Every structure is written in C-alpha cells, then in structure tokens.
C-alpha cells in the first residue's frame, strides 16, 4: 500500500504541490540540519526526519507557506577522515605528499557517496522535502555568505589570533573547539603518580606532586603552590616530604609511622629551587591561586605547553614554553628515553624511570573523564597552538539572553545541558590546520598587516576584475596573493580552513546566499528546527552562537532535541556492539507508518528511545491495523448498502451514540491542534490512540447491528453519515503523523466526498466545530460505559458466560434517560432490563454483632444482655444511630454503645452479584429462567452458524438455509427464537432435519448436547 502511494505521489507531483501550497501566505521558516552524506543514514537520522516532517506537514495543512529545502554538510574532518582511511594515510604528511588538490577532489566527490541512499530513505519514510535543489556548504555562494559573516565579526573585533592551549587532536593534527570536545568525553581509569621532586639544597627532601599525565613531566618548568594553603614537612622513614597538610591522610595512607617536622604557608615556599627530573633546567616553586586541595598533594607540576592553567602561570611568571611533543603527538626523535613515542605511550617508560631512581612515592588507579576526538577517537591533548578565535566569552550575556527567547523541547535542556554550556561559553577556536573546508579569508603580509575578505567581489578587486573565481577551496585560494596596502609586501592567505560547525551554523542565511541575494526571504529567528540530542552542543550551539554574534538574535524559536536511540535493553546503539537496527529492515517489514507512529507515540523527545522490531510490530497492531479494520468495516457495508453522498442527516436527528462520537471527534481535533501548536506530539498521539481504541472497541462494536439492518431507516443513515464524517476527519487529522494510511483512507473515502482534493496532504487541517461538542452526551456515555464495565465484572465473578441472557441489571445511581444508551448497555451486558435505584438497601443484608473485646471490660456480666437487646433492633435502625451512639438501660445501668463496640457485616442478597467500578455500584440479577436458558441455547446455535458461514467464506449479504438435528431442548429453543435466528444469520429458513444438498455439515457439542447443523445456499 505504501509503495503504491509513493508512486502516486511521484506521478501526481504531490510533494512539490504540498510545498508550494499556500505560496504567498504567512511563512513558516524551517532549516534542515545538514547531514553529512558520506555515510549511510541510520535509525536516529530517520527519527529526526520524521519529527521534522510531522510539524512541516502540520503547518502546511494549517495554511502556512512552508518551504522545505534539503541541505548537505560537505566540509570538515568527518569527510577528510573517511578519505584518509580510504587512502590509508597515517597522518597529515600522507595528505601533503599525495597533493592537496587531488586530496580535496576526492573529498569533494566522496561528500555525496551515499546521497542516493539518503534520498531513498528520506522518500520512503514519507519526508516531504525538496531534494532537488539542496543547499551545500561547499557551494561558492554558501562560502561567500560564511565569509561575509566572519568579516562582520572581524569588524566588531570578535575575531583574534592567539597562542593558547587548545584541545588538540594529534591524529587529525588540528585544534578542536570546546563544543567539539564536549561531545567526546569518556570515563577512563588510568594510573596516577605521586612524584618526588628533590629540593636542590636539602638532602633527602622532596616536594610531592601528583599527576595523571606523567608524559608531561619532561616539559616541567615549575611547581606551583597556593600561597594561602598550609603545607607540612613530614619525616617518613629516612626522608622528608613536603605537601599540603590537609591531604596528610590520603598522601600517607600507606605509612604506619611519620612525624610532622615543620609547617608553613605556601607563600614561604615561593622561589624554592628543586632538581629537575629530566633535562638540565633550573626550576623553582611559584605561587598560583588555582592550586587546590581537592585532590593530589596541593602542589601542581607545571608544563605550560600542555595545560591552560599551566600556560597562564607561565605567562604571568615569565616561564619558558617547553614543547617536547610535536603536533603529531610524538616526542621529538632526538630525546632520550621517549624519542619518537606517542605521548600516551610514554607514560609507562617515564614511570619506570622514576621508580628506578626512587622518585615515585606511590601510584594509584584514578578514574576520571578524559576527552577523545569526536571524529577519530584519538585521545586529545591540551596543546599550545597558534589559532584564530571567535571571542564568544565576551558574548555570554547575549547568548544567555537570546536563549531565553527559545522554546526548548524537552524543557530541561534550556537551562540544563544547553544553558550551562552557554553561560560558560569559551572562545571558539575557529581555525583548523586542515585541507577540506571553508578557507579562512585572512591575508597577511610579512609585517603582520591583515586583510579580511568578506565577499568574492572584494577578493576580485584585490586581484583584478577579470579574475574568475569558481572554486575558492584549497589549494587554489592559497595561490591568490596581492600587495599589502600599507607596506606593499606580498600578502598570503593564512593556510587554515575553518571549523565545519561554523559552516552549518550559518545555514539560516548562507543557504539563501544572504546578504548577496534574497534578503527579503531572510529573517531570524527561524520558526523550527529539530535534531538529535548530540547536536545540543553541536549544531544547536553553532546556530545560536553565530546568530547571537552576527545578528544579535536567537537563531530559532522552537527546537526539539531528540533523545538517543537505544536498543531493547537500553544500551546505546553502535556498530561495534552489533545492536544497530537497519531502518530498511523495519521499512520493509512493518512499513513507514508503523515506524513513524512508534517514534511519535513511544514517549517525549527527551527520553532515550528503545528501538527494536517487536515494539514497532506492536505499534502497527495497536494503531495502524485497527484503523485499517475500521475503514474496511465501513467500506464493506457502504458497498453493500450503496452508501453515497445523498445520504444526509442533520445532527439533531442523529442517534445519541453518533452525536457522542462526533463530540468526541471534535474534542480530539481540538486537543490535537492544541498539542501540536505547542509541539507536544506525544500527547497528541496518546489522544489519537485512545480515540481510535474507542472508535473500534466501543462505537463500531456497539453499532455494528445498525449497519446490518436491511431497511434504510434514519438510524442506519445516522450511523453511516457519522462514521463517514469521523473517518474523513480522522484521515486528515492523522495525515502529518502517518502520511500513507491517511492517504489511503482519503483515497478510499474520496468517492463519497465531492469536495475531496487530490491528496490528503493538500487538505486543510481539521478545525474544531464547537456546535458539535456535547459535554452532556459525553458524560452520559461515560456513565453507560462504567455501568457496562461494572456489569462485566459482575458477570465474570458469577461465572456466567456472555451469551447467557439475564433478566436485569440494577444500577445504584441517577437514571440514564437515553433509551438508546440503555439499549447499548442491555446489548453489551446481554440483559433484558436495566433498573436504577437510589440506594442499595434492597440488595444488601446487614448483620450487627457485638465486639466482646471492647464491651466485655466495660459492662462485664451485662454483655449477654446487651446482645439480646441489640437483636431486637433492626439492622437499619442500628446503622442509622451508630454514629451518634446507641443508648439504652439495662436495669439501672445506662448502656452506651459506640461504633467501636459493634461489628457490621454485609451480605448481598441471594441471586444477586454486586460489582463496583470507581464508586459506581451495580447488582446483577443472576436468576436464569427456563426462557433465558432457551434463548442462550438459541444464541449458541447462532454463533455456530456464523462460524460455518465464515468457513464457507460467504459474502456478507449472502442468504442461506439451515438444517439442524438435536435433542428436544434445542428444537424448542430454535422454534421459540426462530425469527431471531433467521435475522442474525441471514437465513431464509431454519428447519429441523438434515439438508440434502448442504454445502457444509458439522457436528457441535452445545452445553453437553450433540447438535448437527447443515448449511445450504
Ligand atoms: Zn582526531
Ligand atoms: Zn603589510
């Protein structure tokens, strides 16, 4: 069915008709978060795509003009790394040797290596988006807009070059921005060392410092102490250790005997000289406020090239920047001990060397979170590098202020995961020492004069008007040089490219080539975006940061951040664990609607989503199949009865159950619209699911007979028009959620709807018809349903099967006036009558007893007499007085009985079963008369005939003849209920004996009686 509909959408060009609908109407702005199409789309991509589709379809059906353009993220490390892997390069030297031009050409063509797969899955899940004119971040115009924005930042002094310690991936050979680092933390356990630094002028005396990165010890230039912390000198065995007093217990946890020999403030240690562990420097102790006693020893070893605090201390103290590790993460080859080793591999060698020289106080295992490259998984190092930055730290206030304008789903992200991040926003390390990316548009001369280029025209003016600039990627852009305005020296471009997160963060304007074109179409904020939670500090941040920095605005009004997809056990999905689910498996087996409905209806966006095939099968069974069955029920009978558009009936002439249905439907419409308007799709699905359940389990089931009627009376018309209107509205209401079955419903029902448009997706979204809301009808129906519910419980606790008719049910409560609802109750419970009573006293007998434990001590010997007096009162009289106390005299003794002195037991009168459903009490009369037994037998026979009809696969309207053989009771029952039997089974005759030309003959056991039934046409 879905595939047929996909073809019809193609043939009818429905996608572009839907997108172009409402052109000129109010705009609903959306930006597609551009995926990188160099890998296969997974379930989490499908998840984001269908959530976007839901709201874009909804807004479009609500009358907005909703342009939907796809986009692709083309630049950056994700692409470069996959090409590097393909070409089997170890590091950047491999790329340089291969040639940047060739390398970038391969990057360019690999960008779209999986684009067909993306297009296919996008179409298959029913995402209405224009795939024909995507924006791409490598497009010349896109890059030009990015340049323009950078120049605006430059002009506002928000871009600067600095040497700073940055998180750095040695494998990728480039710095990462803090929001990239934030994505790659993992908890690891490593060996931490308590290292001894010998004092220069005191024998056997050591400063104790603690480090988790022994490899940085080679670059140690100082030890830092806090001037305000108290330190101790402790004698342990025959040596002296110096560290913070507060940490005595942890540092000396292994020592049985030690003596404190001196105490001093940190500032007294300032300038103390110590012997370097490696090399021949002359290091000293310096003071630094950041040193704490939270962990370690209160003395911090300083390696300025490898830590931000270290770097700042070194800058303040004028210490040298010793950088023994090269940008590829390896130690300089000429170094003893560690020459050529990768930095993390050096830890073991260094520990061994320290231990052999007696410079290791102790080691311990230490669990902490450590950053890894989000792309290549190499451990990052903090590394002093030259880099270009955006001064985000100066924009914190704006970031926070603009975030207040954003509606986050889930709400907690706003001031949680996202809010915390922007409050502490760090400067954005923008430049990347890489190849395939938007070139940083900065040219410099040897005298450090800088030109910042903000457009292609500007660049052309620098090099002459006739230049053609069709590709401004590396290496071509690096060939462009021009003379400096100030000193006439040649200006060369800075070789860096920029962080690809900056590219995608420019999408709201760069996708339009703003401000060079289409400035009328551009406006911030866009109305809506949605992506996975991993984009919170990724794309959501870069959009927000750039909009705040360039336009002083928030980038989006509403954002949905979708939780992780996890497997059935709640584990994160990953290829290496082998627990991923291929979206195609689900699409092929259960279909797109079931997949979509599951994703919408299985929880709020914030919660991780368990994803496994059985869950989707269940979603199909519960919702999609139920809808399908209701629709086919309607169409089957509509065909038999030749239902058409001339069947009309004003609301006030309709059956109360139909008016109830339309009232419920309109309540649903109103709820769903309200929920979708506030992006609460989960609540909308709950409302829809419960409506579909009621439509199937209540309306269709209780109204089935009304469609079976032969004559075309008002009630039958009422049932038809009401069910049709319901299905028609429902098809439109659910269209944004499940675009396929809704389209199928629409097409199936369109023949009865002269106003139908070509596709359900071109219809207007249903609106509430307040005149149809009937709170009283809904209240009455709820009452009726509760009676039925309580009655069913009574029946089952009496062990009386449903097919056995009973005399009556008594309901303690107000009278239900509608005879139609009474009929429903009677049919549902298979009782002949329903009575309403104000109280239950007719059906309950009370017995009052005396609590001897309480009366005995008070009245002693009188207790038996009290019992006697009590038994002369009616239980009702006692019950009425019980709360106020019962008083009488025995002889001269006044007796006063309270509630606590009495026991009350209640007993339901014989022949009745009591049942209670949230405060509603019913009594079922369980007496089975001979007449009722006969009727039950007749019903049993009906059911057998119906089973046989089904077995013969007879058309719904086919008439049959029935013959039967069985004991006298059965014959009597069939004779008495002959008309009923014929009616129920569409039989022309039901006669005793065997039919000679029977098409089917079967022997049945009915309540222990052997009955043979034969059927002929
Ligand atoms: Zn890396
Ligand atoms: Zn110059």
Short mmCIF file of C-alpha atoms and ligand atoms in Angstrom, two decimals, residues 445 447 449 484 486-489 491, ligand 2:
data_model
loop_
_atom_site.label_atom_id
_atom_site.label_comp_id
_atom_site.label_asym_id
_atom_site.label_seq_id
_atom_site.Cartn_x
_atom_site.Cartn_y
_atom_site.Cartn_z
CA UNK A 445 51.96 40.32 4.86
CA UNK A 447 54.79 42.82 8.57
CA UNK A 449 49.25 43.64 8.33
CA UNK A 484 49.73 44.99 1.07
CA UNK A 486 50.27 49.53 3.98
CA UNK A 487 53.73 48.23 3.14
CA UNK A 488 53.38 46.87 -0.41
CA UNK A 489 54.77 43.49 0.63
CA UNK A 491 50.03 39.22 1.25
ZN1 LIG B 2 51.97 44.97 5.10
#
